[in-house]
Amino acid sequence: MAYHQKYDMEYVPADFFNMSEFEYDNSFENDPPADDDYGNDDAKPNTDTSALEFRNGKDIQGILWDRMNCTRDICRETRLKQYKNYESVLHSRAELEKECSPVEKNSIFYRFNFNTRAVKSTIMHFQLRNLVWATSKHDVYLMRNYSVIHWSAVLRRGKEVLNVAGQVSPPPPSTRNRRGPTGQPLSRVQISTMAVKDELMAVGGFQGELVCKRLDRPGVAFCSNLTTDENAITNAVDIYSSPSGSTRLMTANNDCQVRIFDVDDFSLLTKLSFPWSVNSASVSPDGKLAAVLGDTVDCLLADPQSGKVLHRLKGHLDYSFSSAWHPDGRVVVTGSQDTTCRVWDVRNPSRAMAVLRGRMGAIRGIKFTAEGRFMAAAEAVDFVHVFDCGAGYGRAQEIDFFGEIAGVSFSPDTEALFVGVADRTYGSLLEFRRTRPNHYLDSLF
C-alpha cells in the first residue's frame, strides 16, 4: 500500500468535486471532543434526518440543495465524470468492462432509517476503510480522530470507549494473564483499522501498533508495537475462530507479515511472511483458509497455520484491500482498486464466478450478513452496493450519498446496515433497516 508518514488524504482533494461543502476535513486536530457520556445535548442543531423526514422530502444527509449552486442530480453527474480513482497499477477500463457481470440495481433490501451528524468518522489512510463495526442493531463502534466511539441507536448518543491520544499502557501484572507477553506502552496511536467481535475490540495503528480492549472491562487488555520496521502500518485486523474453537486475532502489516495471536493471553502464535505489503487478511468460518491480499494483483488463499499458499486468485488488475467470507465458507469476495469485487468459489478458484463493478472508485470494504443472504461492497466514496447472494449476485441495491466512506457494517441479526461517512460538513453515521415482506411501517422517529 502507499505509505506516508502523516495523514494520507493527499490524493483525495483532486478526486473530489470542487465544492467547498464537500471538502474533506484534512485536519481533525481542532474537532470538538466526542460526548463522554450519554447525556442530553439540546444545544446541538437538528442536523439529523429521520425516516419520516426523508419520506417528506428531506435529504438523507441534511444537504439543503435549494441553497446550493446546483441540483443533486447535476452534482452527482459532475462527480461521476470528474472523480479520479487512485490506481497503483495502470489498467484498461475497456477490458475490465468486458468481464463485468450484469446486475439489476433497482432492488431495495435495506431502507433508510436514520442519519446522525452527532458522530463523525475520520480516516487515517485513504486506502484503509474498515473503521465501522456493529455489534447489534442498536450498537455501533466507529473511529473518530484518536478515539473509538460507541453509538447507541436507541439513545442516539455517542460515548467514547477508547482514547489513544495520550499514553496507552498495558495492564499491570496483577490483572493480566501471566503466560502472555507484557506488552509495551504506546502514545498517540493514529488508528488505521479496527475490528470488534464477541466483546473484544482490536485496533491497529499507523506505526505498527496493536491495541486490544475487552468491552466489558475497563482499560486495555493488551498494547504493543508489532514491528520496528519503518514501513509498519497495521492495515487490517481479523478476529476469528480456529479449527479447535479457540479465538484468534490476525493482523496484516505493511512489513510483509501476517501475525496470529491467542486472544486469551495475546501471545504470538504464528508469523507468516509474504513478498509484498499485506493490505488485508481474513480467515474462513472454519478457520482453515486465509485470504491474503497485498501489493500485488493476485490474491492468495493460504493455510493460516503454515502460510503455505494453496491457491492464487487471478483476475484483479490492481492491488486489493478488502475481503470477506460467505458464512458457508465456500465463497470469498475480494475488493480491489480496479473498481471491482470478485466472487470466488474456493472449490474452483481458477476464475471468479462473478465480477461486480462499482460506480466511481476502489472497492475498499466488503461485508456479508450473518446468514449469507446479502453482501455489501463499499467504494471509497459515495456508493455502497448491497448484492443479493441468493440471486447469484445478479440483483443489487445501490445506496447513493456524498462523502468518503469510513466503513460499512451489518448488525449480527442482519436487521441493520450502518455506513460511516467522513466529511468536514456532512460527516455522519447512516443507518438502514432491512426490508421485510408485509412490513410496510417504517420507523417514525
PDB file of N, CA and C in Angstrom, residues 47-107:
ATOM      1  N   THR A  47     -29.521  18.550  12.933  1.00  0.00           N
ATOM      2  CA  THR A  47     -28.971  18.202  11.622  1.00  0.00           C
ATOM      3  C   THR A  47     -29.197  16.739  11.292  1.00  0.00           C
ATOM      4  N   ASP A  48     -29.833  15.989  12.208  1.00  0.00           N
ATOM      5  CA  ASP A  48     -30.123  14.589  11.941  1.00  0.00           C
ATOM      6  C   ASP A  48     -31.317  14.466  11.001  1.00  0.00           C
ATOM      7  N   THR A  49     -31.457  13.300  10.404  1.00  0.00           N
ATOM      8  CA  THR A  49     -32.561  13.046   9.476  1.00  0.00           C
ATOM      9  C   THR A  49     -33.211  11.720   9.829  1.00  0.00           C
ATOM     10  N   SER A  50     -34.528  11.727  10.007  1.00  0.00           N
ATOM     11  CA  SER A  50     -35.273  10.507  10.311  1.00  0.00           C
ATOM     12  C   SER A  50     -35.899   9.944   9.042  1.00  0.00           C
ATOM     13  N   ALA A  51     -36.423   8.724   9.153  1.00  0.00           N
ATOM     14  CA  ALA A  51     -37.099   8.105   8.013  1.00  0.00           C
ATOM     15  C   ALA A  51     -38.316   8.921   7.590  1.00  0.00           C
ATOM     16  N   LEU A  52     -39.045   9.466   8.577  1.00  0.00           N
ATOM     17  CA  LEU A  52     -40.222  10.268   8.263  1.00  0.00           C
ATOM     18  C   LEU A  52     -39.828  11.540   7.520  1.00  0.00           C
ATOM     19  N   GLU A  53     -38.793  12.216   7.989  1.00  0.00           N
ATOM     20  CA  GLU A  53     -38.334  13.432   7.308  1.00  0.00           C
ATOM     21  C   GLU A  53     -37.859  13.125   5.889  1.00  0.00           C
ATOM     22  N   PHE A  54     -37.206  11.993   5.720  1.00  0.00           N
ATOM     23  CA  PHE A  54     -36.759  11.596   4.385  1.00  0.00           C
ATOM     24  C   PHE A  54     -37.951  11.367   3.464  1.00  0.00           C
ATOM     25  N   ARG A  55     -38.985  10.691   3.972  1.00  0.00           N
ATOM     26  CA  ARG A  55     -40.180  10.464   3.143  1.00  0.00           C
ATOM     27  C   ARG A  55     -40.876  11.776   2.804  1.00  0.00           C
ATOM     28  N   ASN A  56     -40.706  12.778   3.661  1.00  0.00           N
ATOM     29  CA  ASN A  56     -41.319  14.086   3.408  1.00  0.00           C
ATOM     30  C   ASN A  56     -40.436  15.005   2.573  1.00  0.00           C
ATOM     31  N   GLY A  57     -39.326  14.469   2.064  1.00  0.00           N
ATOM     32  CA  GLY A  57     -38.527  15.228   1.111  1.00  0.00           C
ATOM     33  C   GLY A  57     -37.178  15.710   1.580  1.00  0.00           C
ATOM     34  N   LYS A  58     -36.823  15.495   2.853  1.00  0.00           N
ATOM     35  CA  LYS A  58     -35.518  15.943   3.338  1.00  0.00           C
ATOM     36  C   LYS A  58     -34.417  15.031   2.807  1.00  0.00           C
ATOM     37  N   ASP A  59     -33.299  15.613   2.446  1.00  0.00           N
ATOM     38  CA  ASP A  59     -32.149  14.835   2.004  1.00  0.00           C
ATOM     39  C   ASP A  59     -31.642  13.975   3.155  1.00  0.00           C
ATOM     40  N   ILE A  60     -31.195  12.746   2.868  1.00  0.00           N
ATOM     41  CA  ILE A  60     -30.797  11.848   3.951  1.00  0.00           C
ATOM     42  C   ILE A  60     -29.602  12.386   4.733  1.00  0.00           C
ATOM     43  N   GLN A  61     -28.779  13.217   4.098  1.00  0.00           N
ATOM     44  CA  GLN A  61     -27.627  13.803   4.787  1.00  0.00           C
ATOM     45  C   GLN A  61     -27.903  15.214   5.295  1.00  0.00           C
ATOM     46  N   GLY A  62     -29.116  15.696   5.076  1.00  0.00           N
ATOM     47  CA  GLY A  62     -29.457  17.044   5.503  1.00  0.00           C
ATOM     48  C   GLY A  62     -28.886  18.131   4.617  1.00  0.00           C
ATOM     49  N   ILE A  63     -28.487  17.783   3.398  1.00  0.00           N
ATOM     50  CA  ILE A  63     -27.950  18.781   2.467  1.00  0.00           C
ATOM     51  C   ILE A  63     -29.101  19.628   1.929  1.00  0.00           C
ATOM     52  N   LEU A  64     -28.968  20.935   2.036  1.00  0.00           N
ATOM     53  CA  LEU A  64     -30.016  21.853   1.577  1.00  0.00           C
ATOM     54  C   LEU A  64     -29.768  22.190   0.110  1.00  0.00           C
ATOM     55  N   TRP A  65     -30.282  21.356  -0.758  1.00  0.00           N
ATOM     56  CA  TRP A  65     -29.987  21.511  -2.187  1.00  0.00           C
ATOM     57  C   TRP A  65     -30.569  22.790  -2.771  1.00  0.00           C
ATOM     58  N   ASP A  66     -31.647  23.302  -2.185  1.00  0.00           N
ATOM     59  CA  ASP A  66     -32.232  24.534  -2.713  1.00  0.00           C
ATOM     60  C   ASP A  66     -31.340  25.746  -2.451  1.00  0.00           C
ATOM     61  N   ARG A  67     -30.353  25.603  -1.566  1.00  0.00           N
ATOM     62  CA  ARG A  67     -29.412  26.690  -1.302  1.00  0.00           C
ATOM     63  C   ARG A  67     -28.084  26.496  -2.028  1.00  0.00           C
ATOM     64  N   MET A  68     -27.942  25.406  -2.742  1.00  0.00           N
ATOM     65  CA  MET A  68     -26.695  25.118  -3.439  1.00  0.00           C
ATOM     66  C   MET A  68     -26.728  25.720  -4.835  1.00  0.00           C
ATOM     67  N   ASN A  69     -25.554  25.736  -5.459  1.00  0.00           N
ATOM     68  CA  ASN A  69     -25.482  26.288  -6.811  1.00  0.00           C
ATOM     69  C   ASN A  69     -25.715  25.232  -7.876  1.00  0.00           C
ATOM     70  N   CYS A  70     -26.179  24.049  -7.469  1.00  0.00           N
ATOM     71  CA  CYS A  70     -26.540  23.010  -8.433  1.00  0.00           C
ATOM     72  C   CYS A  70     -27.526  22.068  -7.771  1.00  0.00           C
ATOM     73  N   THR A  71     -28.239  21.295  -8.578  1.00  0.00           N
ATOM     74  CA  THR A  71     -29.155  20.304  -8.040  1.00  0.00           C
ATOM     75  C   THR A  71     -28.379  19.056  -7.639  1.00  0.00           C
ATOM     76  N   ARG A  72     -29.044  18.179  -6.920  1.00  0.00           N
ATOM     77  CA  ARG A  72     -28.389  16.935  -6.525  1.00  0.00           C
ATOM     78  C   ARG A  72     -28.011  16.107  -7.749  1.00  0.00           C
ATOM     79  N   ASP A  73     -28.901  16.028  -8.713  1.00  0.00           N
ATOM     80  CA  ASP A  73     -28.629  15.233  -9.913  1.00  0.00           C
ATOM     81  C   ASP A  73     -27.424  15.770 -10.680  1.00  0.00           C
ATOM     82  N   ILE A  74     -27.335  17.097 -10.785  1.00  0.00           N
ATOM     83  CA  ILE A  74     -26.200  17.689 -11.509  1.00  0.00           C
ATOM     84  C   ILE A  74     -24.906  17.455 -10.738  1.00  0.00           C
ATOM     85  N   CYS A  75     -24.970  17.587  -9.419  1.00  0.00           N
ATOM     86  CA  CYS A  75     -23.784  17.342  -8.597  1.00  0.00           C
ATOM     87  C   CYS A  75     -23.321  15.897  -8.740  1.00  0.00           C
ATOM     88  N   ARG A  76     -24.271  14.971  -8.719  1.00  0.00           N
ATOM     89  CA  ARG A  76     -23.912  13.563  -8.882  1.00  0.00           C
ATOM     90  C   ARG A  76     -23.284  13.312 -10.248  1.00  0.00           C
ATOM     91  N   GLU A  77     -23.878  13.856 -11.286  1.00  0.00           N
ATOM     92  CA  GLU A  77     -23.345  13.667 -12.636  1.00  0.00           C
ATOM     93  C   GLU A  77     -21.928  14.228 -12.750  1.00  0.00           C
ATOM     94  N   THR A  78     -21.707  15.391 -12.142  1.00  0.00           N
ATOM     95  CA  THR A  78     -20.383  16.012 -12.204  1.00  0.00           C
ATOM     96  C   THR A  78     -19.343  15.170 -11.481  1.00  0.00           C
ATOM     97  N   ARG A  79     -19.710  14.662 -10.315  1.00  0.00           N
ATOM     98  CA  ARG A  79     -18.765  13.838  -9.557  1.00  0.00           C
ATOM     99  C   ARG A  79     -18.440  12.538 -10.293  1.00  0.00           C
ATOM    100  N   LEU A  80     -19.417  11.955 -10.927  1.00  0.00           N
ATOM    101  CA  LEU A  80     -19.171  10.727 -11.693  1.00  0.00           C
ATOM    102  C   LEU A  80     -18.193  10.981 -12.837  1.00  0.00           C
ATOM    103  N   LYS A  81     -18.285  12.165 -13.418  1.00  0.00           N
ATOM    104  CA  LYS A  81     -17.406  12.493 -14.542  1.00  0.00           C
ATOM    105  C   LYS A  81     -16.005  12.883 -14.079  1.00  0.00           C
ATOM    106  N   GLN A  82     -15.910  13.593 -12.951  1.00  0.00           N
ATOM    107  CA  GLN A  82     -14.639  14.191 -12.560  1.00  0.00           C
ATOM    108  C   GLN A  82     -13.831  13.368 -11.559  1.00  0.00           C
ATOM    109  N   TYR A  83     -14.458  12.440 -10.865  1.00  0.00           N
ATOM    110  CA  TYR A  83     -13.729  11.678  -9.847  1.00  0.00           C
ATOM    111  C   TYR A  83     -12.636  10.829 -10.492  1.00  0.00           C
ATOM    112  N   LYS A  84     -11.451  10.877  -9.901  1.00  0.00           N
ATOM    113  CA  LYS A  84     -10.317  10.103 -10.406  1.00  0.00           C
ATOM    114  C   LYS A  84      -9.945   9.044  -9.378  1.00  0.00           C
ATOM    115  N   ASN A  85     -10.187   7.812  -9.731  1.00  0.00           N
ATOM    116  CA  ASN A  85      -9.873   6.714  -8.833  1.00  0.00           C
ATOM    117  C   ASN A  85      -8.363   6.535  -8.712  1.00  0.00           C
ATOM    118  N   TYR A  86      -7.897   6.349  -7.480  1.00  0.00           N
ATOM    119  CA  TYR A  86      -6.470   6.132  -7.262  1.00  0.00           C
ATOM    120  C   TYR A  86      -6.078   4.748  -7.766  1.00  0.00           C
ATOM    121  N   GLU A  87      -5.010   4.687  -8.566  1.00  0.00           N
ATOM    122  CA  GLU A  87      -4.542   3.422  -9.122  1.00  0.00           C
ATOM    123  C   GLU A  87      -3.076   3.207  -8.770  1.00  0.00           C
ATOM    124  N   SER A  88      -2.742   2.011  -8.344  1.00  0.00           N
ATOM    125  CA  SER A  88      -1.343   1.633  -8.142  1.00  0.00           C
ATOM    126  C   SER A  88      -0.772   0.975  -9.387  1.00  0.00           C
ATOM    127  N   VAL A  89      -1.657   0.336 -10.162  1.00  0.00           N
ATOM    128  CA  VAL A  89      -1.274  -0.331 -11.406  1.00  0.00           C
ATOM    129  C   VAL A  89      -2.193   0.169 -12.509  1.00  0.00           C
ATOM    130  N   LEU A  90      -1.624   0.742 -13.553  1.00  0.00           N
ATOM    131  CA  LEU A  90      -2.446   1.220 -14.664  1.00  0.00           C
ATOM    132  C   LEU A  90      -3.066   0.033 -15.391  1.00  0.00           C
ATOM    133  N   HIS A  91      -4.345   0.183 -15.786  1.00  0.00           N
ATOM    134  CA  HIS A  91      -5.026  -0.912 -16.472  1.00  0.00           C
ATOM    135  C   HIS A  91      -6.084  -0.357 -17.409  1.00  0.00           C
ATOM    136  N   SER A  92      -6.551  -1.196 -18.300  1.00  0.00           N
ATOM    137  CA  SER A  92      -7.531  -0.805 -19.313  1.00  0.00           C
ATOM    138  C   SER A  92      -8.939  -0.950 -18.764  1.00  0.00           C
ATOM    139  N   ARG A  93      -9.681   0.140 -18.722  1.00  0.00           N
ATOM    140  CA  ARG A  93     -11.066   0.083 -18.264  1.00  0.00           C
ATOM    141  C   ARG A  93     -11.949  -0.637 -19.270  1.00  0.00           C
ATOM    142  N   ALA A  94     -11.618  -0.499 -20.538  1.00  0.00           N
ATOM    143  CA  ALA A  94     -12.411  -1.168 -21.574  1.00  0.00           C
ATOM    144  C   ALA A  94     -12.350  -2.680 -21.410  1.00  0.00           C
ATOM    145  N   GLU A  95     -11.159  -3.196 -21.146  1.00  0.00           N
ATOM    146  CA  GLU A  95     -11.013  -4.634 -20.943  1.00  0.00           C
ATOM    147  C   GLU A  95     -11.734  -5.075 -19.678  1.00  0.00           C
ATOM    148  N   LEU A  96     -11.696  -4.232 -18.661  1.00  0.00           N
ATOM    149  CA  LEU A  96     -12.350  -4.564 -17.402  1.00  0.00           C
ATOM    150  C   LEU A  96     -13.857  -4.688 -17.588  1.00  0.00           C
ATOM    151  N   GLU A  97     -14.443  -3.770 -18.339  1.00  0.00           N
ATOM    152  CA  GLU A  97     -15.888  -3.769 -18.534  1.00  0.00           C
ATOM    153  C   GLU A  97     -16.378  -5.030 -19.229  1.00  0.00           C
ATOM    154  N   LYS A  98     -15.540  -5.620 -20.059  1.00  0.00           N
ATOM    155  CA  LYS A  98     -15.933  -6.845 -20.762  1.00  0.00           C
ATOM    156  C   LYS A  98     -16.136  -8.007 -19.794  1.00  0.00           C
ATOM    157  N   GLU A  99     -15.441  -7.953 -18.655  1.00  0.00           N
ATOM    158  CA  GLU A  99     -15.517  -9.041 -17.683  1.00  0.00           C
ATOM    159  C   GLU A  99     -16.703  -8.926 -16.738  1.00  0.00           C
ATOM    160  N   CYS A 100     -17.229  -7.723 -16.574  1.00  0.00           N
ATOM    161  CA  CYS A 100     -18.188  -7.472 -15.507  1.00  0.00           C
ATOM    162  C   CYS A 100     -19.508  -8.196 -15.721  1.00  0.00           C
ATOM    163  N   SER A 101     -20.050  -8.711 -14.634  1.00  0.00           N
ATOM    164  CA  SER A 101     -21.308  -9.446 -14.667  1.00  0.00           C
ATOM    165  C   SER A 101     -22.482  -8.478 -14.716  1.00  0.00           C
ATOM    166  N   PRO A 102     -23.571  -8.832 -15.431  1.00  0.00           N
ATOM    167  CA  PRO A 102     -24.754  -7.965 -15.450  1.00  0.00           C
ATOM    168  C   PRO A 102     -25.456  -7.985 -14.094  1.00  0.00           C
ATOM    169  N   VAL A 103     -25.870  -6.809 -13.646  1.00  0.00           N
ATOM    170  CA  VAL A 103     -26.519  -6.689 -12.338  1.00  0.00           C
ATOM    171  C   VAL A 103     -27.706  -5.746 -12.454  1.00  0.00           C
ATOM    172  N   GLU A 104     -28.876  -6.172 -11.966  1.00  0.00           N
ATOM    173  CA  GLU A 104     -30.036  -5.291 -11.859  1.00  0.00           C
ATOM    174  C   GLU A 104     -29.924  -4.523 -10.547  1.00  0.00           C
ATOM    175  N   LYS A 105     -29.970  -3.182 -10.621  1.00  0.00           N
ATOM    176  CA  LYS A 105     -29.690  -2.363  -9.444  1.00  0.00           C
ATOM    177  C   LYS A 105     -30.909  -1.606  -8.922  1.00  0.00           C
ATOM    178  N   ASN A 106     -32.092  -2.157  -9.118  1.00  0.00           N
ATOM    179  CA  ASN A 106     -33.299  -1.441  -8.692  1.00  0.00           C
ATOM    180  C   ASN A 106     -33.940  -2.040  -7.446  1.00  0.00           C
ATOM    181  N   SER A 107     -33.242  -2.895  -6.740  1.00  0.00           N
ATOM    182  CA  SER A 107     -33.807  -3.527  -5.546  1.00  0.00           C
ATOM    183  C   SER A 107     -33.664  -2.623  -4.323  1.00  0.00           C
TER     184      SER A 107
END
